[in-house]
Every structure is written in structure tokens, then in C-alpha cells.
mmCIF file of C-alpha atoms and ligand atoms in Angstrom:
data_model
loop_
_atom_site.group_PDB
_atom_site.id
_atom_site.type_symbol
_atom_site.label_atom_id
_atom_site.label_comp_id
_atom_site.label_asym_id
_atom_site.label_seq_id
_atom_site.Cartn_x
_atom_site.Cartn_y
_atom_site.Cartn_z
ATOM 1 C CA MET A 1 4.141 14.429 -26.763
ATOM 2 C CA ASP A 2 2.612 10.751 -26.718
ATOM 3 C CA PRO A 3 0.553 11.048 -24.046
ATOM 4 C CA PHE A 4 2.053 7.742 -22.798
ATOM 5 C CA PHE A 5 4.429 9.575 -21.335
ATOM 6 C CA GLN A 6 4.219 11.442 -17.254
ATOM 7 C CA LEU A 7 7.468 12.634 -17.055
ATOM 8 C CA ARG A 8 8.662 15.098 -14.040
ATOM 9 C CA GLU A 9 11.207 17.278 -14.401
ATOM 10 C CA PHE A 10 13.747 18.382 -11.461
ATOM 11 C CA ASP A 11 17.004 20.349 -11.274
ATOM 12 C CA PHE A 12 19.986 19.637 -9.263
ATOM 13 C CA THR A 13 22.437 22.288 -8.671
ATOM 14 C CA MET A 14 26.228 20.148 -7.877
ATOM 15 C CA PRO A 15 28.880 23.147 -7.060
ATOM 16 C CA GLY A 16 31.852 21.743 -9.004
ATOM 17 C CA LEU A 17 30.665 20.287 -12.149
ATOM 18 C CA ASP A 18 32.107 20.629 -15.324
ATOM 19 C CA ARG A 19 28.755 20.950 -16.805
ATOM 20 C CA GLU A 20 25.464 20.471 -17.399
ATOM 21 C CA TYR A 21 24.379 17.011 -17.319
ATOM 22 C CA LYS A 22 21.098 15.144 -18.189
ATOM 23 C CA LEU A 23 19.863 12.006 -17.255
ATOM 24 C CA LEU A 24 16.377 10.127 -17.977
ATOM 25 C CA HIS A 25 15.593 8.244 -14.628
ATOM 26 C CA ILE A 26 13.462 4.971 -15.107
ATOM 27 C CA SER A 27 12.163 2.276 -13.302
ATOM 28 C CA ASP A 28 10.369 -1.040 -13.495
ATOM 29 C CA ILE A 29 9.133 -2.048 -16.398
ATOM 30 C CA HIS A 30 9.123 -5.960 -15.167
ATOM 31 C CA LEU A 31 9.046 -7.422 -18.253
ATOM 32 C CA ALA A 32 7.044 -10.418 -18.884
ATOM 33 C CA GLU A 33 8.403 -11.853 -22.202
ATOM 34 C CA TRP A 34 7.609 -14.920 -24.203
ATOM 35 C CA ASP A 35 8.376 -15.420 -27.840
ATOM 36 C CA VAL A 36 8.233 -18.330 -30.669
ATOM 37 C CA ASP A 37 11.528 -20.139 -28.919
ATOM 38 C CA CYS A 38 9.445 -20.166 -25.754
ATOM 39 C CA THR A 39 8.318 -23.752 -23.665
ATOM 40 C CA PRO A 40 4.989 -24.135 -23.029
ATOM 41 C CA GLU A 41 5.698 -23.286 -19.252
ATOM 42 C CA GLU A 42 7.629 -19.839 -20.229
ATOM 43 C CA ILE A 43 4.340 -19.134 -22.252
ATOM 44 C CA ALA A 44 1.965 -19.399 -19.670
ATOM 45 C CA TYR A 45 4.384 -17.577 -16.957
ATOM 46 C CA GLY A 46 4.671 -14.139 -19.708
ATOM 47 C CA LYS A 47 0.778 -14.142 -20.105
ATOM 48 C CA GLU A 48 0.280 -14.497 -16.552
ATOM 49 C CA ALA A 49 2.500 -12.112 -15.109
ATOM 50 C CA THR A 50 1.913 -9.523 -17.627
ATOM 51 C CA ALA A 51 -2.166 -9.924 -17.269
ATOM 52 C CA SER A 52 -1.359 -9.684 -13.587
ATOM 53 C CA TRP A 53 0.324 -6.622 -14.281
ATOM 54 C CA GLU A 54 -2.511 -4.833 -16.354
ATOM 55 C CA LYS A 55 -4.032 -4.656 -12.517
ATOM 56 C CA GLY A 56 -1.346 -3.804 -10.927
ATOM 57 C CA ARG A 57 -0.507 -1.112 -12.524
ATOM 58 C CA PHE A 58 -4.014 0.349 -11.551
ATOM 59 C CA ASN A 59 -3.216 -0.386 -7.968
ATOM 60 C CA PHE A 60 0.136 1.734 -7.659
ATOM 61 C CA ALA A 61 -1.374 4.712 -9.897
ATOM 62 C CA ARG A 62 -4.081 5.143 -7.180
ATOM 63 C CA ALA A 63 -1.606 4.551 -4.385
ATOM 64 C CA PHE A 64 0.089 7.589 -6.119
ATOM 65 C CA GLY A 65 -2.256 9.848 -7.783
ATOM 66 C CA ASP A 66 -1.141 8.804 -11.356
ATOM 67 C CA SER A 67 -3.526 8.897 -14.249
ATOM 68 C CA VAL A 68 -3.844 5.562 -15.797
ATOM 69 C CA ASP A 69 -6.152 4.638 -18.816
ATOM 70 C CA GLU A 70 -5.914 2.809 -21.724
ATOM 71 C CA VAL A 71 -2.727 3.987 -23.423
ATOM 72 C CA HIS A 72 -1.139 2.900 -20.517
ATOM 73 C CA VAL A 73 -2.465 -1.131 -21.437
ATOM 74 C CA ILE A 74 -0.086 -2.122 -23.972
ATOM 75 C CA PRO A 75 2.289 -5.379 -23.717
ATOM 76 C CA LEU A 76 5.091 -4.908 -21.818
ATOM 77 C CA HIS A 77 7.678 -4.953 -24.123
ATOM 78 C CA GLY A 78 5.668 -2.140 -25.931
ATOM 79 C CA TYR A 79 6.660 -0.258 -22.827
ATOM 80 C CA LEU A 80 10.717 -0.761 -23.097
ATOM 81 C CA GLN A 81 10.259 0.454 -27.539
ATOM 82 C CA LYS A 82 7.683 3.294 -26.017
ATOM 83 C CA TRP A 83 11.078 4.215 -23.552
ATOM 84 C CA ILE A 84 13.971 3.361 -26.350
ATOM 85 C CA GLU A 85 12.024 5.780 -28.387
ATOM 86 C CA LEU A 86 11.716 9.011 -26.102
ATOM 87 C CA ALA A 87 14.713 8.520 -24.931
ATOM 88 C CA ASN A 88 16.522 8.410 -28.542
ATOM 89 C CA GLU A 89 14.304 11.782 -29.240
ATOM 90 C CA ILE A 90 15.585 13.906 -26.268
ATOM 91 C CA LYS A 91 18.942 12.682 -26.020
ATOM 92 C CA PRO A 92 19.964 12.669 -22.831
ATOM 93 C CA ASP A 93 23.472 11.878 -21.331
ATOM 94 C CA VAL A 94 22.747 8.706 -19.820
ATOM 95 C CA ILE A 95 19.762 6.203 -19.176
ATOM 96 C CA LEU A 96 19.148 5.488 -15.329
ATOM 97 C CA CYS A 97 17.067 1.990 -14.833
ATOM 98 C CA THR A 98 16.635 1.639 -10.996
ATOM 99 C CA GLY A 99 15.594 -2.382 -11.086
ATOM 100 C CA ASP A 100 12.956 -4.398 -12.031
ATOM 101 C CA LEU A 101 13.508 -4.288 -15.611
ATOM 102 C CA MET A 102 12.394 -7.870 -15.664
ATOM 103 C CA GLU A 103 9.602 -9.399 -13.681
ATOM 104 C CA ARG A 104 11.826 -12.026 -12.953
ATOM 105 C CA ILE A 105 14.916 -13.520 -15.090
ATOM 106 C CA THR A 106 13.867 -15.903 -18.081
ATOM 107 C CA SER A 107 15.451 -16.575 -20.969
ATOM 108 C CA PRO A 108 13.041 -14.902 -23.204
ATOM 109 C CA ASN A 109 13.713 -11.782 -20.980
ATOM 110 C CA LEU A 110 17.234 -12.255 -21.932
ATOM 111 C CA ARG A 111 16.688 -12.666 -24.881
ATOM 112 C CA CYS A 112 14.209 -9.798 -25.194
ATOM 113 C CA LEU A 113 16.682 -7.090 -23.505
ATOM 114 C CA LYS A 114 19.849 -8.344 -25.400
ATOM 115 C CA GLU A 115 17.984 -7.356 -28.653
ATOM 116 C CA MET A 116 16.691 -4.195 -27.211
ATOM 117 C CA LEU A 117 18.621 -2.291 -24.905
ATOM 118 C CA PRO A 118 21.065 -1.574 -27.565
ATOM 119 C CA ARG A 119 18.668 0.335 -29.638
ATOM 120 C CA PHE A 120 19.299 2.496 -26.729
ATOM 121 C CA GLU A 121 21.489 5.521 -28.492
ATOM 122 C CA ALA A 122 22.819 6.983 -25.028
ATOM 123 C CA PRO A 123 24.366 4.629 -21.982
ATOM 124 C CA PHE A 124 22.280 2.626 -20.609
ATOM 125 C CA LEU A 125 22.441 1.847 -16.928
ATOM 126 C CA TRP A 126 20.633 -0.698 -15.035
ATOM 127 C CA VAL A 127 21.009 -2.065 -11.409
ATOM 128 C CA ARG A 128 19.183 -5.484 -10.267
ATOM 129 C CA GLY A 129 16.177 -5.101 -8.479
ATOM 130 C CA ASN A 130 14.107 -7.510 -6.442
ATOM 131 C CA HIS A 131 12.081 -8.992 -9.106
ATOM 132 C CA ASP A 132 15.107 -9.112 -11.352
ATOM 133 C CA GLY A 133 16.341 -11.813 -9.756
ATOM 134 C CA GLY A 134 18.628 -14.793 -10.743
ATOM 135 C CA GLU A 135 22.381 -14.758 -9.973
ATOM 136 C CA GLU A 136 24.773 -11.757 -10.146
ATOM 137 C CA SER A 137 27.296 -13.840 -12.642
ATOM 138 C CA GLU A 138 24.066 -13.645 -15.274
ATOM 139 C CA TYR A 139 24.174 -9.456 -14.640
ATOM 140 C CA ILE A 140 27.604 -9.361 -16.067
ATOM 141 C CA PRO A 141 26.906 -9.115 -20.016
ATOM 142 C CA PHE A 142 24.314 -6.104 -18.906
ATOM 143 C CA MET A 143 25.952 -4.833 -15.959
ATOM 144 C CA GLY A 144 30.345 -5.479 -16.671
ATOM 145 C CA GLU A 145 32.490 -7.157 -14.031
ATOM 146 C CA HIS A 146 30.712 -5.987 -11.043
ATOM 147 C CA PRO A 147 27.137 -5.601 -11.120
ATOM 148 C CA ALA A 148 27.048 -5.414 -7.227
ATOM 149 C CA TRP A 149 28.485 -2.095 -7.469
ATOM 150 C CA GLN A 150 28.839 -0.374 -10.901
ATOM 151 C CA VAL A 151 30.503 3.104 -11.659
ATOM 152 C CA PHE A 152 29.856 4.587 -14.577
ATOM 153 C CA ARG A 153 31.592 8.499 -15.110
ATOM 154 C CA LEU A 154 30.740 11.201 -17.043
ATOM 155 C CA GLY A 155 33.788 13.815 -16.895
ATOM 156 C CA LYS A 156 33.840 14.901 -13.115
ATOM 157 C CA LEU A 157 30.275 13.271 -12.456
ATOM 158 C CA LYS A 158 30.146 9.231 -11.360
ATOM 159 C CA LEU A 159 27.114 7.653 -10.849
ATOM 160 C CA ILE A 160 27.960 4.864 -8.639
ATOM 161 C CA LEU A 161 25.428 1.712 -8.632
ATOM 162 C CA LEU A 162 24.334 -0.090 -5.970
ATOM 163 C CA ASP A 163 22.517 -3.761 -5.791
ATOM 164 C CA ASN A 164 20.665 -3.221 -2.660
ATOM 165 C CA SER A 165 18.204 -5.545 -4.281
ATOM 166 C CA LYS A 166 18.014 -7.802 -1.488
ATOM 167 C CA LYS A 167 17.834 -5.071 1.003
ATOM 168 C CA GLU A 168 21.322 -5.471 1.708
ATOM 169 C CA ILE A 169 24.398 -3.983 1.347
ATOM 170 C CA THR A 170 27.480 -6.034 1.951
ATOM 171 C CA ALA A 171 30.802 -4.793 3.517
ATOM 172 C CA ASP A 172 32.479 -5.357 -0.084
ATOM 173 C CA GLN A 173 29.602 -2.993 -1.754
ATOM 174 C CA LEU A 174 30.418 -0.189 1.213
ATOM 175 C CA ALA A 175 34.112 -0.713 1.285
ATOM 176 C CA HIS A 176 33.605 0.221 -2.909
ATOM 177 C CA LEU A 177 31.771 2.518 -2.570
ATOM 178 C CA ARG A 178 33.225 4.635 -0.051
ATOM 179 C CA GLU A 179 36.344 4.336 -2.100
ATOM 180 C CA GLU A 180 34.496 5.745 -5.713
ATOM 181 C CA ALA A 181 33.076 8.436 -3.872
ATOM 182 C CA GLU A 182 35.714 9.951 -2.253
ATOM 183 C CA ASP A 183 38.177 10.275 -4.934
ATOM 184 C CA GLY A 184 37.542 13.986 -5.885
ATOM 185 C CA CYS A 185 34.426 12.918 -8.102
ATOM 186 C CA LEU A 186 30.749 14.764 -7.776
ATOM 187 C CA PRO A 187 28.751 11.070 -7.080
ATOM 188 C CA VAL A 188 25.492 10.160 -7.259
ATOM 189 C CA LEU A 189 24.066 7.234 -5.591
ATOM 190 C CA ALA A 190 21.487 4.607 -7.544
ATOM 191 C CA ALA A 191 19.828 1.579 -6.347
ATOM 192 C CA HIS A 192 16.781 -0.310 -6.279
ATOM 193 C CA ILE A 193 15.094 0.272 -2.983
ATOM 194 C CA PRO A 194 15.277 3.250 -1.103
ATOM 195 C CA ILE A 195 15.978 4.202 2.632
ATOM 196 C CA ARG A 196 13.542 5.404 5.323
ATOM 197 C CA THR A 197 15.357 7.413 7.914
ATOM 198 C CA GLU A 198 14.345 9.807 10.874
ATOM 199 C CA LYS A 199 14.570 12.590 8.804
ATOM 200 C CA ASN A 200 12.618 11.367 5.369
ATOM 201 C CA ASP A 201 10.393 9.177 7.916
ATOM 202 C CA ALA A 202 6.716 11.751 7.655
ATOM 203 C CA VAL A 203 7.143 11.096 3.245
ATOM 204 C CA MET A 204 7.990 7.546 3.089
ATOM 205 C CA ALA A 205 5.649 6.194 6.017
ATOM 206 C CA LYS A 206 3.530 6.486 2.708
ATOM 207 C CA VAL A 207 4.793 3.115 1.582
ATOM 208 C CA GLY A 208 4.653 -0.220 3.939
ATOM 209 C CA GLU A 209 7.576 -1.659 5.292
ATOM 210 C CA TYR A 210 8.716 -3.973 2.145
ATOM 211 C CA PHE A 211 9.208 -1.042 0.232
ATOM 212 C CA THR A 212 11.999 0.728 1.982
ATOM 213 C CA ILE A 213 15.379 -0.010 3.981
ATOM 214 C CA THR A 214 15.477 1.264 7.382
ATOM 215 C CA LYS A 215 18.203 0.617 10.380
ATOM 216 C CA ASP A 216 16.085 -1.168 12.320
ATOM 217 C CA GLY A 217 16.188 -5.126 11.480
ATOM 218 C CA ALA A 218 18.747 -4.416 9.499
ATOM 219 C CA VAL A 219 22.083 -6.446 9.411
ATOM 220 C CA PRO A 220 25.225 -4.458 10.587
ATOM 221 C CA ASP A 221 26.873 -3.598 7.161
ATOM 222 C CA THR A 222 23.379 -2.578 6.023
ATOM 223 C CA ARG A 223 23.472 -0.046 9.185
ATOM 224 C CA ALA A 224 27.258 0.738 8.250
ATOM 225 C CA PHE A 225 25.486 2.270 4.722
ATOM 226 C CA LEU A 226 23.196 3.619 6.530
ATOM 227 C CA GLU A 227 24.961 6.051 9.068
ATOM 228 C CA TYR A 228 27.839 6.618 5.647
ATOM 229 C CA ILE A 229 25.009 8.170 3.168
ATOM 230 C CA THR A 230 23.669 9.987 5.899
ATOM 231 C CA ALA A 231 26.438 11.701 7.492
ATOM 232 C CA PRO A 232 27.178 14.855 6.626
ATOM 233 C CA GLU A 233 30.880 14.476 5.724
ATOM 234 C CA CYS A 234 29.282 11.823 3.110
ATOM 235 C CA PRO A 235 30.178 13.685 -0.388
ATOM 236 C CA ILE A 236 26.642 12.010 -1.761
ATOM 237 C CA SER A 237 24.309 13.824 -1.663
ATOM 238 C CA LEU A 238 21.318 12.954 -4.332
ATOM 239 C CA PHE A 239 20.194 9.089 -3.986
ATOM 240 C CA LEU A 240 18.015 8.301 -6.891
ATOM 241 C CA CYS A 241 15.891 4.645 -6.894
ATOM 242 C CA GLY A 242 13.159 2.478 -7.752
ATOM 243 C CA HIS A 243 10.793 -0.101 -6.536
ATOM 244 C CA VAL A 244 7.978 1.847 -4.720
ATOM 245 C CA HIS A 245 6.351 2.499 -8.262
ATOM 246 C CA GLY A 246 5.438 6.376 -7.583
ATOM 247 C CA CYS A 247 7.558 9.877 -7.702
ATOM 248 C CA MET A 248 8.395 10.634 -4.009
ATOM 249 C CA ILE A 249 11.058 13.036 -2.786
ATOM 250 C CA SER A 250 12.257 13.797 0.095
ATOM 251 C CA GLN A 251 15.305 14.352 2.563
ATOM 252 C CA TYR A 252 17.063 11.570 3.872
ATOM 253 C CA ALA A 253 19.561 13.176 5.843
ATOM 254 C CA GLU A 254 20.447 17.023 6.066
ATOM 255 C CA GLY A 255 21.115 18.635 2.427
ATOM 256 C CA LYS A 256 20.270 15.006 0.545
ATOM 257 C CA THR A 257 17.794 13.810 -1.392
ATOM 258 C CA GLN A 258 16.595 10.793 -2.568
ATOM 259 C CA LEU A 259 14.298 10.306 -5.508
ATOM 260 C CA THR A 260 12.454 7.606 -6.893
ATOM 261 C CA ALA A 261 10.685 7.187 -9.870
ATOM 262 C CA THR A 262 6.873 6.445 -11.328
ATOM 263 C CA SER A 263 6.888 3.161 -12.725
ATOM 264 C CA THR A 264 7.483 3.205 -16.717
ATOM 265 C CA MET A 265 4.471 0.920 -17.100
ATOM 266 C CA LEU A 266 2.682 4.170 -16.166
ATOM 267 C CA GLY A 267 4.602 6.268 -18.645
ATOM 268 C CA GLY A 268 6.192 7.695 -15.433
ATOM 269 C CA GLY A 269 10.454 8.573 -15.427
ATOM 270 C CA ASN A 270 12.604 11.454 -13.782
ATOM 271 C CA ILE A 271 14.705 14.178 -16.378
ATOM 272 C CA ILE A 272 17.003 14.980 -14.108
ATOM 273 C CA ARG A 273 19.275 17.940 -14.986
ATOM 274 C CA LEU A 274 22.459 18.393 -12.727
ATOM 275 C CA LEU A 275 23.725 21.770 -13.122
ATOM 276 C CA PRO A 276 27.001 23.351 -12.392
ATOM 277 C CA GLN A 277 26.432 26.180 -9.654
HETATM 278 FE FE1 FE2 B 301 8.833 -2.709 -9.261
HETATM 279 FE FE1 FE2 B 302 10.655 -3.778 -6.828
#
């Protein structure tokens, strides 16, 4: 395999699943494109952001003990091409990107994504990260009618993607989450920002306050979301996230796992096998 990749593999058993499913979980590409149609300002921004991540990726690699060398210092859109090639080779049932696909929403980034994302042969799901930014309506071409709460079904499995990029979950999102999670399916939840609870505090304390959502200081609807997903009766037991740029696995409540992905800039990604009992 291309030495660029640092994949991690995880198996989760989901009793009642109709068959095995394979997810390719990636996160945080931070695309900052420029092209021939760009204004001088857009070109300057793309170059500046790219240069900044050439240093930034080393900091995250050091923090999480990931390897990083010259194979990881390539143009940002080059990462996307590498992930397209890998995904088309390993053939997951779905590719799930947990946010910060873009450094920020720009015309050249959107042009790049419109051209490149259809090259993934499997469905490509993407939930907004804090960097992606922009207005929700700008994501409809990529995420469908409701970018704030997307749903993707694969047999009995249901992937529910919530936009928590502003560190908040609205009452509307929570209502849809409950409705979608409680219809007899086997739900997996995905969002950009991980949560920090009493149960996973020792693990998530490794990253600063910026990187997690906690009950402390949360608005009432976000607190209600945290109470819901940590309750024993909530049918969700797997929560996939990004934002921290490193791979962290923790139990955010009894029997409930949170998994984050190493930044794709470092070749990191999770191959997640969901197995019937
Ligand atoms: Fe990020
Ligand atoms: Fe982020």
C-alpha cells in the first residue's frame, strides 16, 4: 500500500445487522484550492492556507504520535485524489467524511469538490465541520435537503449525520435524531465535534476545550442532546467524529463508543467493519 496511508481498523458488533458493512471513515482534509478561474485574492488565500497546513499537520502528528514525513507534504487536493483511489480499491459500502473537508467554503473549493467527489465509486457522505463554514443552503447540492441532519440507510443500518459544527445541536435536530434512531433500525451517529463526558473524561482531556462539546456551558438543547445520546435506552452505541485530527477511542457512556479519525492530511483514516453478531 502507498506509504502515505496510516489506516486503522476497527470491528464493532451490531446484533441484528442483516450483513457485514464496511465504512471508510475519513476527516479533516481542509481543502484550500485555487485554479485558473480564481481572483488574485482567492489564489493568495489558497496558497497561504496550504502553506499553513504544511506546518500544522506536523503539530497534530506530534500530538497524537502519528508518523509524518515527506510523503505527506503534497498539495491538499492531492490528498483527495489519494483517498478516491484508495476507496475505489478497498470498496467500502460508504465513505464517511466527518467534516472540515474544506479549510473554508470558497468558489474554487466547491468547483474542486463538484468535479472530484463523483469519482468516489461508493456513496460519499459528508457532515459539515467548523472550518467548512458558509450557509447551510450552500451544502444542499452535496448533502441533500437537510444538511443539518442527514440520513443514509444501508439495509438495517442507518447512518445519521448531525451538523454540530457550531458546538450546538438544535431542538429540531434532536427531534429528527430521536425519530430516525428509534424506528427499529440500527443507528450509527456521525458529527464533526466529539463529546466529552464524565465517562470518557480521562481520554478526551488530552485535547483542549476547543475540541469537544461538554455539558458545562452548553445551551439547553445541546444539553438535552448529550443527555439523550448518553442514556442507556438510546439505541445509538457508536459515534464517529473528526475535528481533533487524531485517532481517539473512548466510551462516552456505558457500552457506547466514540471514535475520531486521524486527519486525512496524515494519511489517517478508519476502516470500520460493522458485524452481525
Ligand atoms: Fe479540522
Ligand atoms: Fe474542526
